[in-house]
Amino acid sequence: MEKKLRTKDKIVQASIELFNAQGERAVTTNHIAAHLGISPGNLYYHFRNKEDILRHIFKEYCKLLDSRIQPPGDRSEALDALANYLDVVFELMWRFHFFYANLPDILARDLSLHKEYQAVQEQVLQRVVKILQALRQAGVLELPEADLAEFAHTIKLLVTFWISYLKTQAPDKSIDQASVYQGVLKVLLLFKPYASKLAQPRIQQLQEHYQQLAEQTATPALV
Amino acid sequence: MEKKLRTKDKIVQASIELFNAQGERAVTTNHIAAHLGISPGNLYYHFRNKEDILRHIFKEYCKLLDSRIQPPGDRSEALDALANYLDVVFELMWRFHFFYANLPDILARDLSLHKEYQAVQEQVLQRVVKILQALRQAGVLELPEADLAEFAHTIKLLVTFWISYLKTQAPDKSIDQASVYQGVLKVLLLFKPYASKLAQPRIQQLQEHYQQLAEQTATPALV
DNA sequence: GTCTATAATAGGATAGAC
DNA sequence: GTCTATCCTATTATAGAC
């Protein structure tokens, strides 16, 4: 049950590939069709337009996100929940990095997608808040309750625009998986000053873990 | 010496206005010409193309930034330097918010502008590092030297994409000056956990200052 | 489901008169 | 310096045959 993709799915997959490789803006419906060796008319049989494709891709992204993030409140340690969360978010960020590379632009062109995105982000914020609260209650983070929500927003901003930041900093080199993982280190730096003495070794440990991932020459995952 | 703008300058000013109001992507050279009551041909007499206009705008932005930031190392207190810096950066961010609203997109379309931007950002980073070092030496921030450069990047990312974040969060409402100033509060939150006991009241003070600015209903500055 | 052919725009840009 | 008229091109999208 590996192959046998219907044309519709092939269009979605090819779009993700091309968008990631050349930027969403630079890839037209004709390019996608040509890349697949099908006619533009055929593409338009399956999708109303490019936005329609983008909406399908976003749906797929959301499904993956939901399925990979561990349900909160199970027996695991609070810091493990954080690590799981960072893993999932940054891996998906890499697989769909075209989306993060031009987020405001993409959303500005499709109100319906923007609304959907916004709704999802509301859930994301709550998830982050939950994780922070757990870390606070576990004595890992010494973070004033009053600052918690604002701090969650800061994390979210940092994560969301990490790819964009990378792109603005380096006109020449294209981003790779390793550079994306450096974003995790930036997030951990945000946590560091709030870490209790007790938790500092564990944070350090996490830091070293992601340091290694970030240093590896990127070897494309088997996506 | 107020009026008497040459057509070239009028084009630049009108472009900034329209870009801010409707987004850079949505405004074409024809729109700009129509808005000014001149012909497209006339516009193209003064500028090669839209990118040329954007480059001129960026130059103006840089000039303003340079002229408004106080030279470092003068007699003022370290925290005053920070406040001055935040004031200047966020006010200019408001006046040119179209640029920040779609930064990766704008830069991706013009390599030469991107190179220029990158060079300026190099200086910006150094400026931020200098301010942080001063704050450290003044005993205001208890920030490990080893983390300083990375922390500077985090600040820069937060500032650069604050507008983008606002736009992604709210599809409906357009951003105003007050919401832009809320970004300063986010930056201060970054500093807070590093603040020495000694400096906490001053940070608090700054926080309250910008809180007020952020709460005001935006009254367009006399730009 | 898929193709070929083609229409409809819109946006960027220039030539040549004034 | 400015205008009018126009052209070129890329992109989107559809009609109708197979």
CSV table of C-alpha atoms in Angstrom, one decimal, chain A residues 25 101-105 107 111 114-115 117-118 121 125 144 147 150-154 156-158 160-162 164-165 167-172 182 185-186 189-190 192-194 207, chain B residues 25 101-105 107 111 114-115 117-118 121 125 144 147 150-154 156-158 160-162 164-165 167-172 182 185-186 189-190 192-194 207:
chain,number,residue,atom,x,y,z
A,25,ARG,CA,5.5,32.0,-4.9
A,101,ALA,CA,9.2,30.8,4.7
A,102,ASN,CA,6.4,33.0,3.5
A,103,LEU,CA,3.6,32.7,6.0
A,104,PRO,CA,2.2,36.2,6.0
A,105,ASP,CA,2.2,36.3,2.2
A,107,LEU,CA,-2.2,33.8,4.5
A,111,LEU,CA,-8.8,34.6,4.0
A,114,HIS,CA,-6.0,32.4,7.3
A,115,LYS,CA,-9.1,31.7,9.4
A,117,TYR,CA,-4.7,28.8,10.5
A,118,GLN,CA,-5.8,31.2,13.2
A,121,GLN,CA,-2.9,28.6,16.3
A,125,LEU,CA,-1.2,28.4,22.1
A,144,PRO,CA,5.8,34.0,37.3
A,147,ASP,CA,4.0,36.2,32.5
A,150,GLU,CA,3.0,36.3,27.2
A,151,PHE,CA,5.9,33.9,27.3
A,152,ALA,CA,4.0,31.4,25.4
A,153,HIS,CA,3.4,33.9,22.7
A,154,THR,CA,7.1,34.7,22.5
A,156,LYS,CA,5.3,30.7,19.4
A,157,LEU,CA,6.6,33.7,17.5
A,158,LEU,CA,10.2,32.5,17.7
A,160,THR,CA,6.9,30.3,13.7
A,161,PHE,CA,9.4,32.7,12.2
A,162,TRP,CA,12.6,30.8,12.7
A,164,SER,CA,11.9,33.3,7.9
A,165,TYR,CA,14.7,34.6,10.1
A,167,LYS,CA,16.1,33.2,5.1
A,168,THR,CA,16.5,36.9,5.8
A,169,GLN,CA,20.0,36.3,7.3
A,170,ALA,CA,21.4,34.3,4.4
A,171,PRO,CA,20.5,35.3,0.8
A,172,ASP,CA,22.9,32.8,-0.6
A,182,GLN,CA,19.1,25.2,15.4
A,185,LEU,CA,18.4,25.7,20.6
A,186,LYS,CA,17.0,29.2,20.4
A,189,LEU,CA,17.8,29.5,25.4
A,190,LEU,CA,14.5,31.2,26.2
A,192,LYS,CA,17.3,28.7,30.4
A,193,PRO,CA,17.1,31.8,32.6
A,194,TYR,CA,13.9,30.5,34.1
A,207,GLN,CA,20.7,21.4,24.7
B,25,ARG,CA,2.3,43.1,-2.9
B,101,ALA,CA,4.9,42.6,7.1
B,102,ASN,CA,6.4,40.7,4.2
B,103,LEU,CA,10.1,40.8,4.6
B,104,PRO,CA,11.1,37.4,3.3
B,105,ASP,CA,8.9,37.9,0.2
B,107,LEU,CA,13.9,40.2,-0.1
B,111,LEU,CA,18.9,39.9,-4.5
B,114,HIS,CA,18.7,41.4,0.1
B,115,LYS,CA,22.5,41.9,0.2
B,117,TYR,CA,19.6,44.3,4.0
B,118,GLN,CA,22.0,41.7,5.2
B,121,GLN,CA,21.6,43.6,9.8
B,125,LEU,CA,23.5,42.8,15.4
B,144,PRO,CA,26.4,34.6,30.7
B,147,ASP,CA,24.9,33.3,25.6
B,150,GLU,CA,22.7,34.1,20.7
B,151,PHE,CA,20.5,36.2,22.9
B,152,ALA,CA,21.1,39.1,20.6
B,153,HIS,CA,19.8,37.0,17.6
B,154,THR,CA,16.7,36.1,19.6
B,156,LYS,CA,16.5,40.6,16.6
B,157,LEU,CA,14.2,37.9,15.5
B,158,LEU,CA,11.5,38.9,17.9
B,160,THR,CA,11.9,41.8,13.1
B,161,PHE,CA,8.9,39.5,13.0
B,162,TRP,CA,6.7,41.2,15.5
B,164,SER,CA,4.4,39.5,10.9
B,165,TYR,CA,3.3,37.8,14.0
B,167,LYS,CA,-0.7,39.9,11.0
B,168,THR,CA,-0.8,36.1,11.3
B,169,GLN,CA,-2.7,36.3,14.5
B,170,ALA,CA,-5.4,38.6,13.4
B,171,PRO,CA,-6.8,38.2,9.8
B,172,ASP,CA,-9.4,40.8,10.4
B,182,GLN,CA,3.3,46.0,22.3
B,185,LEU,CA,6.9,44.8,25.9
B,186,LYS,CA,7.7,41.4,24.4
B,189,LEU,CA,9.9,40.3,28.8
B,190,LEU,CA,13.0,38.7,27.3
B,192,LYS,CA,13.2,40.3,32.7
B,193,PRO,CA,14.6,36.9,33.9
B,194,TYR,CA,18.1,38.2,33.4
B,207,GLN,CA,7.6,48.2,31.2
